[in-house]
Coordinates of N, CA and C in Angstrom, one line a residue:
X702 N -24.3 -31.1 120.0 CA -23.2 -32.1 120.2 C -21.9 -31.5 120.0
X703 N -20.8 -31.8 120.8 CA -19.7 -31.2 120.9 C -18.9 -32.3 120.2
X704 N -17.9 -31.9 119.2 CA -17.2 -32.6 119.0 C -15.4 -32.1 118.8
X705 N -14.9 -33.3 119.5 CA -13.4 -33.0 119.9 C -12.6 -33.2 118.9
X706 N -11.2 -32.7 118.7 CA -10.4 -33.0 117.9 C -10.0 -33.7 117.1
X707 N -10.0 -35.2 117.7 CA -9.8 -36.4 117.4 C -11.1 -36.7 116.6
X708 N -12.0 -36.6 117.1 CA -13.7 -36.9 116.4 C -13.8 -36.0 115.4
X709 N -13.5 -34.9 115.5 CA -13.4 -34.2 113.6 C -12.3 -34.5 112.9
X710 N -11.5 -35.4 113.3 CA -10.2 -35.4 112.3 C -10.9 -36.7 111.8
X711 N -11.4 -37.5 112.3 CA -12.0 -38.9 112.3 C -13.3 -38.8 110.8
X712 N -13.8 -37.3 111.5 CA -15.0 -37.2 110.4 C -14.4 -36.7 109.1
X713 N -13.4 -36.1 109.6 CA -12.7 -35.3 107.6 C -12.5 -36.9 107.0
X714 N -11.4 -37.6 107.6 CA -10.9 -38.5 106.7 C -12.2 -39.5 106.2
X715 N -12.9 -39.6 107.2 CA -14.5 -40.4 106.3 C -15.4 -39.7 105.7
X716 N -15.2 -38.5 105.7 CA -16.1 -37.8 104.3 C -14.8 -38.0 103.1
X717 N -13.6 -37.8 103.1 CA -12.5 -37.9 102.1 C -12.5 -39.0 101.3
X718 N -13.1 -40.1 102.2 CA -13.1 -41.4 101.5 C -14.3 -41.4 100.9
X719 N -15.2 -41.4 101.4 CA -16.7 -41.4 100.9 C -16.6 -41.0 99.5
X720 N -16.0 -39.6 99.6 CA -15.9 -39.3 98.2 C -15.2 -39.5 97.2
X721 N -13.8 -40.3 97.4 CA -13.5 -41.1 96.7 C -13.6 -42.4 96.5
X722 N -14.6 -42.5 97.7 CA -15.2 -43.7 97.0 C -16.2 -43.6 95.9
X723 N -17.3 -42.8 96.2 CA -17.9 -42.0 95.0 C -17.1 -42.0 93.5
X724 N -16.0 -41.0 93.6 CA -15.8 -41.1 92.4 C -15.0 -42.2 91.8
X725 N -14.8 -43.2 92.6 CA -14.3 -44.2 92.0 C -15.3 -45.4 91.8
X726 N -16.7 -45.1 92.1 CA -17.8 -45.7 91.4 C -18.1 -45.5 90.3
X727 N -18.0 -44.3 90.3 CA -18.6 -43.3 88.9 C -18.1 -43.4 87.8
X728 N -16.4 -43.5 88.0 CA -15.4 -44.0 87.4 C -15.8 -45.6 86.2
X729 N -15.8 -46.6 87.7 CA -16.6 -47.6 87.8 C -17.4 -48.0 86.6
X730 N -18.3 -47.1 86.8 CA -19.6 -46.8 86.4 C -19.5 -46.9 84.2
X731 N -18.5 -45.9 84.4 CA -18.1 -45.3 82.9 C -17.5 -46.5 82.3
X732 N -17.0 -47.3 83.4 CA -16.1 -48.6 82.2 C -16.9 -49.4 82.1
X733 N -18.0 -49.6 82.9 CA -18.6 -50.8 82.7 C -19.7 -50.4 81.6
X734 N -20.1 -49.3 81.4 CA -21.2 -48.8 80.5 C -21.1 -49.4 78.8
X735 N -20.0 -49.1 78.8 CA -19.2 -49.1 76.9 C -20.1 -48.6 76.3
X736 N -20.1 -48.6 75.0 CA -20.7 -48.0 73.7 C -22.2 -48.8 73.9
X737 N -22.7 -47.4 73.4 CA -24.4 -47.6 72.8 C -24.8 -46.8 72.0
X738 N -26.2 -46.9 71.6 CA -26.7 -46.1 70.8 C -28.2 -45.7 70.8
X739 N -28.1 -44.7 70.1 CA -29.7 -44.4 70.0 C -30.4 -44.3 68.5
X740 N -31.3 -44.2 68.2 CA -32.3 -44.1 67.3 C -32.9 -42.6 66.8
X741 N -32.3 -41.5 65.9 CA -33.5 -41.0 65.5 C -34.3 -41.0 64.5
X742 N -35.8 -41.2 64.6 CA -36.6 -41.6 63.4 C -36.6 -40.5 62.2
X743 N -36.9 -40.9 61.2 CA -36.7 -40.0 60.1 C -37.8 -39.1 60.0
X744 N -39.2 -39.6 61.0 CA -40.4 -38.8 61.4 C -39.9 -37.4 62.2
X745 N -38.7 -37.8 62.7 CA -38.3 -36.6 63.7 C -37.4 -35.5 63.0
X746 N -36.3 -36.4 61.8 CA -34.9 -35.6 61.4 C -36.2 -34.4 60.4
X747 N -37.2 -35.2 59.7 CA -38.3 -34.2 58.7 C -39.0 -33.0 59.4
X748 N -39.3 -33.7 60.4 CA -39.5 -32.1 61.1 C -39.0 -31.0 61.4
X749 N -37.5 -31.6 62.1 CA -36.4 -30.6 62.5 C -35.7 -30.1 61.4
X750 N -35.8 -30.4 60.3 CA -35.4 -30.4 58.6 C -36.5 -28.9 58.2
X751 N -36.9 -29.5 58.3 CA -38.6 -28.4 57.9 C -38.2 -26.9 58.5
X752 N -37.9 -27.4 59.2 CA -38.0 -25.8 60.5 C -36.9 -25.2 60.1
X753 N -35.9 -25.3 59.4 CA -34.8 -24.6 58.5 C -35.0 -24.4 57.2
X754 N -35.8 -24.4 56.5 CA -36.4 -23.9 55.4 C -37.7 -23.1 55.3
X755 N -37.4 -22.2 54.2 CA -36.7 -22.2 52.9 C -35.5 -21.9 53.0
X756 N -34.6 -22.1 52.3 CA -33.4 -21.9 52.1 C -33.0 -20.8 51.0
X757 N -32.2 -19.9 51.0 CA -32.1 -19.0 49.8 C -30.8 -18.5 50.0
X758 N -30.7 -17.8 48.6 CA -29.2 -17.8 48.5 C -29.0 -17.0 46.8
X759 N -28.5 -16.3 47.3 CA -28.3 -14.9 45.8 C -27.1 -16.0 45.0
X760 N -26.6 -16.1 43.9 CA -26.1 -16.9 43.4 C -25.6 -16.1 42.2
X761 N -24.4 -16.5 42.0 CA -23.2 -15.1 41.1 C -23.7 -13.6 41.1
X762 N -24.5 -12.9 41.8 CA -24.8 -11.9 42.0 C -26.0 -11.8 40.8
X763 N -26.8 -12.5 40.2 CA -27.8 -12.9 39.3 C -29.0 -13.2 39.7
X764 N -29.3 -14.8 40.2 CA -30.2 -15.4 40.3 C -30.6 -15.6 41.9
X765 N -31.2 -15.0 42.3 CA -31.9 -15.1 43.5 C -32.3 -16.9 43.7
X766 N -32.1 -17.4 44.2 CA -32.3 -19.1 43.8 C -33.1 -20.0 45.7
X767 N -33.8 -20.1 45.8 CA -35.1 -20.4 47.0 C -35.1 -21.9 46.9
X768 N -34.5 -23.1 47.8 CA -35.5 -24.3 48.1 C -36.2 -24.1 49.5
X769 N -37.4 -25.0 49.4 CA -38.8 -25.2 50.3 C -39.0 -26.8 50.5
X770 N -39.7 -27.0 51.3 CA -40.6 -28.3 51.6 C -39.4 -29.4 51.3
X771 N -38.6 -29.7 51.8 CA -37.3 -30.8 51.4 C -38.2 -32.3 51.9
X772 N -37.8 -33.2 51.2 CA -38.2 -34.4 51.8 C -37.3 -35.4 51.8
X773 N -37.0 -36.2 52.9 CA -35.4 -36.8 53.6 C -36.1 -38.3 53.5
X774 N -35.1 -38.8 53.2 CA -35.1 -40.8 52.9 C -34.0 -41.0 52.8
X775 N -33.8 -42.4 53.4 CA -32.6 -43.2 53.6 C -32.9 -43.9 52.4
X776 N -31.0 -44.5 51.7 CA -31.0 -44.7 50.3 C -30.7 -46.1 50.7
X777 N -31.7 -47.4 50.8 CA -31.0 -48.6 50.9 C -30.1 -49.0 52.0
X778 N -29.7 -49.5 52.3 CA -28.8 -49.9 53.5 C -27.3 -49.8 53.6
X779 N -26.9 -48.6 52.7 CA -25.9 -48.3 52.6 C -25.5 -46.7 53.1
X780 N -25.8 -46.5 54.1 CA -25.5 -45.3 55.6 C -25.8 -44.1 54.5
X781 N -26.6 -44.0 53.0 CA -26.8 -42.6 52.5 C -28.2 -41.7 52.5
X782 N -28.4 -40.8 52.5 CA -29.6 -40.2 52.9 C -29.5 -39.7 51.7
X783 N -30.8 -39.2 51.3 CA -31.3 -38.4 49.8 C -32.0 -37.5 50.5
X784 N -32.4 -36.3 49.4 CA -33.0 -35.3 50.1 C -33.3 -34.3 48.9
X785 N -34.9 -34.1 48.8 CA -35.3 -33.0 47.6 C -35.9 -32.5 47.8
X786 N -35.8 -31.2 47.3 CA -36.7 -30.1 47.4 C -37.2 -29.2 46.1
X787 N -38.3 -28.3 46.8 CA -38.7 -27.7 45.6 C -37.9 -26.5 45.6
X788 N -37.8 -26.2 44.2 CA -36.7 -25.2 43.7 C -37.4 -23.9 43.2
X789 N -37.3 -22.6 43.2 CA -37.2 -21.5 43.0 C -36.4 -20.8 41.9
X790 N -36.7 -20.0 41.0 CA -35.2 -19.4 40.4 C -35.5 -18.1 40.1
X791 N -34.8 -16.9 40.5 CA -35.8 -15.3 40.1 C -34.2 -14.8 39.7
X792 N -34.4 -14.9 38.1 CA -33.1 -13.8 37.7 C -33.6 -12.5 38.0
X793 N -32.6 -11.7 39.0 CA -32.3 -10.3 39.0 C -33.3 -9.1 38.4
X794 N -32.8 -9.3 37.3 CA -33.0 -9.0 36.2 C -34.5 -8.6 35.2
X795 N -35.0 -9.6 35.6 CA -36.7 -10.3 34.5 C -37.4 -10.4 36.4
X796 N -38.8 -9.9 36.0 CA -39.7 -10.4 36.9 C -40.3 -11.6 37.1
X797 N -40.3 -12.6 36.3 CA -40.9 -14.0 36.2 C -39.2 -15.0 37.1
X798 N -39.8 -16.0 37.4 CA -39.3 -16.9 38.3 C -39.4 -18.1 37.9
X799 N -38.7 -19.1 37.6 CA -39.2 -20.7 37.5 C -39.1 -21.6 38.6
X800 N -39.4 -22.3 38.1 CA -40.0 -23.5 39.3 C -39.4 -24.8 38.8
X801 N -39.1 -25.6 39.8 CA -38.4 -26.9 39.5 C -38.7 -27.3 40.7
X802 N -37.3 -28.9 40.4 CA -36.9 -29.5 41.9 C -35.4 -30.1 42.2
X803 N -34.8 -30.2 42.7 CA -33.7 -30.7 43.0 C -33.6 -31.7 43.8
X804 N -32.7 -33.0 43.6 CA -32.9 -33.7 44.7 C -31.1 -34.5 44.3
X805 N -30.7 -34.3 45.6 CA -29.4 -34.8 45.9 C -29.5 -36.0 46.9
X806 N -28.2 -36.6 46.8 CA -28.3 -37.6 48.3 C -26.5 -38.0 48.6
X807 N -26.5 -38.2 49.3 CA -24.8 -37.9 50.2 C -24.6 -39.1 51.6
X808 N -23.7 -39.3 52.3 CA -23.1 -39.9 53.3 C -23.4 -39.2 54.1
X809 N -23.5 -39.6 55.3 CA -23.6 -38.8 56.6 C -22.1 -39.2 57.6
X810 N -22.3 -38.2 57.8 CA -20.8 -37.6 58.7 C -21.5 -36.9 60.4
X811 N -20.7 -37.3 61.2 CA -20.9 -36.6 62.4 C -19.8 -35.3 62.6
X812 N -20.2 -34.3 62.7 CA -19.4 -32.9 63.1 C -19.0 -32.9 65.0
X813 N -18.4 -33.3 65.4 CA -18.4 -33.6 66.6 C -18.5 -31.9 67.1
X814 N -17.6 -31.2 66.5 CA -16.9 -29.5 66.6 C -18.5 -28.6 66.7
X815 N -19.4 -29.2 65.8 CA -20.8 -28.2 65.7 C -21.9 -29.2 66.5
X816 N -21.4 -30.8 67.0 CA -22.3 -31.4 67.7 C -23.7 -31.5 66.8
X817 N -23.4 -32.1 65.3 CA -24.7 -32.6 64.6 C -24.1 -33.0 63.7
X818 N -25.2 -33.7 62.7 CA -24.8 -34.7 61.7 C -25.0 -33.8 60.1
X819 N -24.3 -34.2 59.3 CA -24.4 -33.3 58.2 C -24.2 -34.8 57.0
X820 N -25.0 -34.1 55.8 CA -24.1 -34.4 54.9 C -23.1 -34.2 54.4
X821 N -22.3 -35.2 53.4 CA -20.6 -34.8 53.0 C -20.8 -35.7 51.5
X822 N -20.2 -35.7 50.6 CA -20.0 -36.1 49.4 C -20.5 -36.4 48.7
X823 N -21.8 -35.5 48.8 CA -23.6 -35.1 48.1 C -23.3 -35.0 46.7
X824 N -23.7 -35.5 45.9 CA -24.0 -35.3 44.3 C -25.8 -35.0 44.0
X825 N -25.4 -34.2 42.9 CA -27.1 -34.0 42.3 C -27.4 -35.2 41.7
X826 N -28.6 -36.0 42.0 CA -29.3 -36.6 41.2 C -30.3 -36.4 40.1
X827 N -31.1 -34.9 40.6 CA -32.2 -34.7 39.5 C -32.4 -33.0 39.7
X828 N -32.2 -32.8 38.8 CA -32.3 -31.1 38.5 C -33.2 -31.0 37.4
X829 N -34.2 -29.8 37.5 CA -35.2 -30.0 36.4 C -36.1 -28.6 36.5
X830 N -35.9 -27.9 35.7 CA -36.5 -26.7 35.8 C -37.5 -26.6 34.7
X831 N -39.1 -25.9 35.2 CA -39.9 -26.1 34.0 C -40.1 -24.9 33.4
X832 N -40.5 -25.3 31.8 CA -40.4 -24.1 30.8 C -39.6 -23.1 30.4
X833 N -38.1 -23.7 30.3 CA -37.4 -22.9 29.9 C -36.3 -24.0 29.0
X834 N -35.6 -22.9 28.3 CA -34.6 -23.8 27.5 C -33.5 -24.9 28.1
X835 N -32.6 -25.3 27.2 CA -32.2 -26.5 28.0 C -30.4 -25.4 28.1
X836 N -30.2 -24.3 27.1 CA -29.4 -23.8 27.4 C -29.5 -22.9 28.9
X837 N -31.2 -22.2 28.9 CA -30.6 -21.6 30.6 C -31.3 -22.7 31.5
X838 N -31.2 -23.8 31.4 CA -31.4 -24.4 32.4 C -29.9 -25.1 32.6
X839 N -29.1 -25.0 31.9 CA -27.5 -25.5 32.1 C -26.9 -24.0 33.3
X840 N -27.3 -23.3 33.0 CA -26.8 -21.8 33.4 C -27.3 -21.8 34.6
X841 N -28.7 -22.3 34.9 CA -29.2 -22.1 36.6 C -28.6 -23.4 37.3
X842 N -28.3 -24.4 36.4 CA -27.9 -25.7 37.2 C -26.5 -25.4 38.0
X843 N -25.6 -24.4 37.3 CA -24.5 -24.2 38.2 C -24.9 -23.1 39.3
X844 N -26.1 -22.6 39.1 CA -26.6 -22.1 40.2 C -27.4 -22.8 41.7
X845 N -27.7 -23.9 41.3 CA -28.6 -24.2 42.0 C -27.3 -25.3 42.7
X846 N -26.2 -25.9 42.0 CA -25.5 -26.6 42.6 C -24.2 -25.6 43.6
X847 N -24.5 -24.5 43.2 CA -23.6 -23.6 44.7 C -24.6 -23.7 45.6
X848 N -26.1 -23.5 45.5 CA -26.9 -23.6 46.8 C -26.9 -24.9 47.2
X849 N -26.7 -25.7 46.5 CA -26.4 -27.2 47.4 C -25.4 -27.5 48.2
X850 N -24.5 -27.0 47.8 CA -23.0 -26.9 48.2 C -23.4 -25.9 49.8
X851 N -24.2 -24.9 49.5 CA -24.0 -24.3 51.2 C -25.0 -25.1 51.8
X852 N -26.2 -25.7 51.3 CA -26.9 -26.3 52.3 C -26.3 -27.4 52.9
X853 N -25.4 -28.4 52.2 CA -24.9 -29.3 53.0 C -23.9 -28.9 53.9
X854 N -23.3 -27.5 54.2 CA -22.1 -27.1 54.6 C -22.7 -26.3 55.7
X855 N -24.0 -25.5 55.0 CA -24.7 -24.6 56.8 C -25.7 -25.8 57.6
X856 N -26.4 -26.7 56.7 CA -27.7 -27.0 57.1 C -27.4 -28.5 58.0
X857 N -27.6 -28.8 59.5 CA -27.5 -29.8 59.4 C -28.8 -30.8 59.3
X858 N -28.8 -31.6 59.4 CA -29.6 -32.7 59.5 C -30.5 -33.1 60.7
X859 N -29.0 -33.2 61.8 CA -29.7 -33.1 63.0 C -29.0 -32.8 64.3
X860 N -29.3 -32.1 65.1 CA -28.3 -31.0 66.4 C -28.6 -31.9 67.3
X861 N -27.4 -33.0 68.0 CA -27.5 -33.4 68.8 C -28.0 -32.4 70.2
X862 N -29.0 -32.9 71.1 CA -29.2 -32.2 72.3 C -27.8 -32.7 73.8
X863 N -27.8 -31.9 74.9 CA -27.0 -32.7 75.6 C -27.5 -34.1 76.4
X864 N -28.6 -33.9 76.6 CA -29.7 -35.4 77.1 C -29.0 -36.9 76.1
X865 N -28.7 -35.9 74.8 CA -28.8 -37.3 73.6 C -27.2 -38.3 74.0
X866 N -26.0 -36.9 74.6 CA -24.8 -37.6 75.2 C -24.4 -37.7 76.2
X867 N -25.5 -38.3 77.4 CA -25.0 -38.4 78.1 C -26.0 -39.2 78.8
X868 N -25.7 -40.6 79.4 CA -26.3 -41.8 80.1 C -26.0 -41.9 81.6
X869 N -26.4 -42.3 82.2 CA -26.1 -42.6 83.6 C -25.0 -42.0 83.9
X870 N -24.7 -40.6 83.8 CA -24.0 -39.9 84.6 C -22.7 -39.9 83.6
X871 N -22.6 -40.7 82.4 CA -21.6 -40.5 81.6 C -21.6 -40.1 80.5
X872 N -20.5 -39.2 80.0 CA -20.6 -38.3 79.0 C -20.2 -39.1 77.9
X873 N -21.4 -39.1 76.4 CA -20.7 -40.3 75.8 C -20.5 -39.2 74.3
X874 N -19.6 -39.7 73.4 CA -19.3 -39.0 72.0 C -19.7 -39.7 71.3
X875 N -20.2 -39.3 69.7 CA -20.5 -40.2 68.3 C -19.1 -40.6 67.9
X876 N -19.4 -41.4 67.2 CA -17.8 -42.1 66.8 C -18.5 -42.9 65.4
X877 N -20.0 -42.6 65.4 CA -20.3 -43.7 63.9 C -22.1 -43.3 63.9
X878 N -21.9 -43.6 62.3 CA -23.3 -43.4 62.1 C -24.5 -44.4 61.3
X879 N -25.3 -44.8 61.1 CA -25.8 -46.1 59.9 C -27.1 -45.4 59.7
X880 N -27.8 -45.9 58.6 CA -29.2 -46.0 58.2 C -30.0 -47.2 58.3
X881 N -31.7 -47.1 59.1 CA -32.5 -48.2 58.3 C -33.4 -47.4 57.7
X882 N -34.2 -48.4 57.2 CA -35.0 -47.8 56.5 C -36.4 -47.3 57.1
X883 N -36.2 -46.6 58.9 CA -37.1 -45.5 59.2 C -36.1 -44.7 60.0
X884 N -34.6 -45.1 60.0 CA -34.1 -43.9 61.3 C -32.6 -43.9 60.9
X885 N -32.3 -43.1 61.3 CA -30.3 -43.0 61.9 C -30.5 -43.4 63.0
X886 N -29.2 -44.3 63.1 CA -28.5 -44.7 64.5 C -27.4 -44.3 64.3
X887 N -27.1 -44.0 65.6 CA -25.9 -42.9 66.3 C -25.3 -43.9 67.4
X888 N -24.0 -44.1 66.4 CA -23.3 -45.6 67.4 C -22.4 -44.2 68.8
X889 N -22.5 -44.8 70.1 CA -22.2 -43.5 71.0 C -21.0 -44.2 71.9
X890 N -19.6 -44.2 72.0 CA -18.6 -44.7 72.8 C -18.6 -43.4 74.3
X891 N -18.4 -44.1 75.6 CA -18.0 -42.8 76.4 C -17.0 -42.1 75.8
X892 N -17.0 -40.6 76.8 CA -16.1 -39.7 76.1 C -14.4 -40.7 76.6
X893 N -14.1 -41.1 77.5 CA -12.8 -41.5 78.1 C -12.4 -42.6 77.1
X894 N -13.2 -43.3 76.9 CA -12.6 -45.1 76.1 C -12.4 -44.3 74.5
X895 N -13.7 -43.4 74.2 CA -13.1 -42.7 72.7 C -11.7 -41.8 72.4
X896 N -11.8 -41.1 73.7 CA -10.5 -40.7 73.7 C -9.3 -41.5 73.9
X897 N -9.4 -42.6 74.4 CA -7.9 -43.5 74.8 C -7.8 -44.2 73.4
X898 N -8.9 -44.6 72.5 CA -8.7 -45.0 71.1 C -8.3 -44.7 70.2
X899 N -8.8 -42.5 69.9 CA -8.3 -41.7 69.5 C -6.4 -41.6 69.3
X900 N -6.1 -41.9 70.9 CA -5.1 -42.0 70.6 C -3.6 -42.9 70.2
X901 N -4.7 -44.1 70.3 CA -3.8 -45.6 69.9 C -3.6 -45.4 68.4

């Protein structure tokens, strides 16, 4: 089929619209969506938790200091997560090692910049190292609370995927986070409406 001048100028300007019609669905599409969210169970954050341990960490250039096996729970209905593990401690120095546990719990924060969730303003709950004095157990405790301090700062919790932001064709951002007592919800605004908010 031959087509004349007039009949391909005819066909540009109706592909041109087409596709802005298109993207002015899609558009469309993004406003009428608004905020949602999703669910991850705490069956899932423990596994993906698991797979980043042991954790270790040389500590004043002394104590070699090791947590293992962490176990993650939401604290009551107030958006905090706890989290303990079994503790390690090998001075340098001496061949023998002690054994304990640690267990802290903190707020959860979304890192939009690393795209996952971390804890932030973690305090120790229970530090407890067995068979040894209560003066070097004061002495590993400032040890064991620098390794806490990087696990909440390297380790996150959980790495959003891209599937997790993005719905019907629209790209959505965290903007909030809660606990029940089997999951995190991840409150999710599109990227466009969070940024127009952002800026008010």
């Amino acid at each position: 089929m031959t087509f004349t001048p007039h009949r391909r100028h005819i066909l540009a300007v109706a592909t041109i619209a087409t596709a802005a019609a298109a993207a002015g669905l899609l558009a469309s599409c993004a406003g009428l969506i608004g905020p949602r969210q999703f669910e991850v169970p705490l069956e899932r954050l423990q596994k993906n938790l698991g797979q980043r341990f042991p954790v270790s960490h040389r500590v004043l250039g002394v104590f070699d200091v090791q947590l293992s096996n962490p176990q993650l729970s939401t604290v009551g209905q107030n958006d905090r997560v706890a989290l303990s593990a079994e503790l390690t401690v090998s001075p340098m120095l001496m061949r023998q090692s002690w054994r304990g546990s640690l267990a802290l719990s903190g707020r959860l924060v979304v890192d939009n910049a690393r795209s996952a969730v971390f804890l932030s303003d973690a305090q120790v709950d229970r530090f407890a190292i067995d068979g040894i004095a209560e003066s070097q157990q004061r002495q590993i405790a400032g040890a064991a609370n620098i390794l806490a301090d990087k696990l909440i700062r390297d380790v996150p919790l959980y790495s959003f995927k891209p599937e997790d932001l993005r719905y019907a064709g629209v790209q959505f951002v965290p903007t909030g986070i809660r606990t029940t007592s089997s999951a995190l919800v991840i409150m999710l605004e599109p990227a466009t409406q969070a940024g127009q908010t952002a800026q008010r």
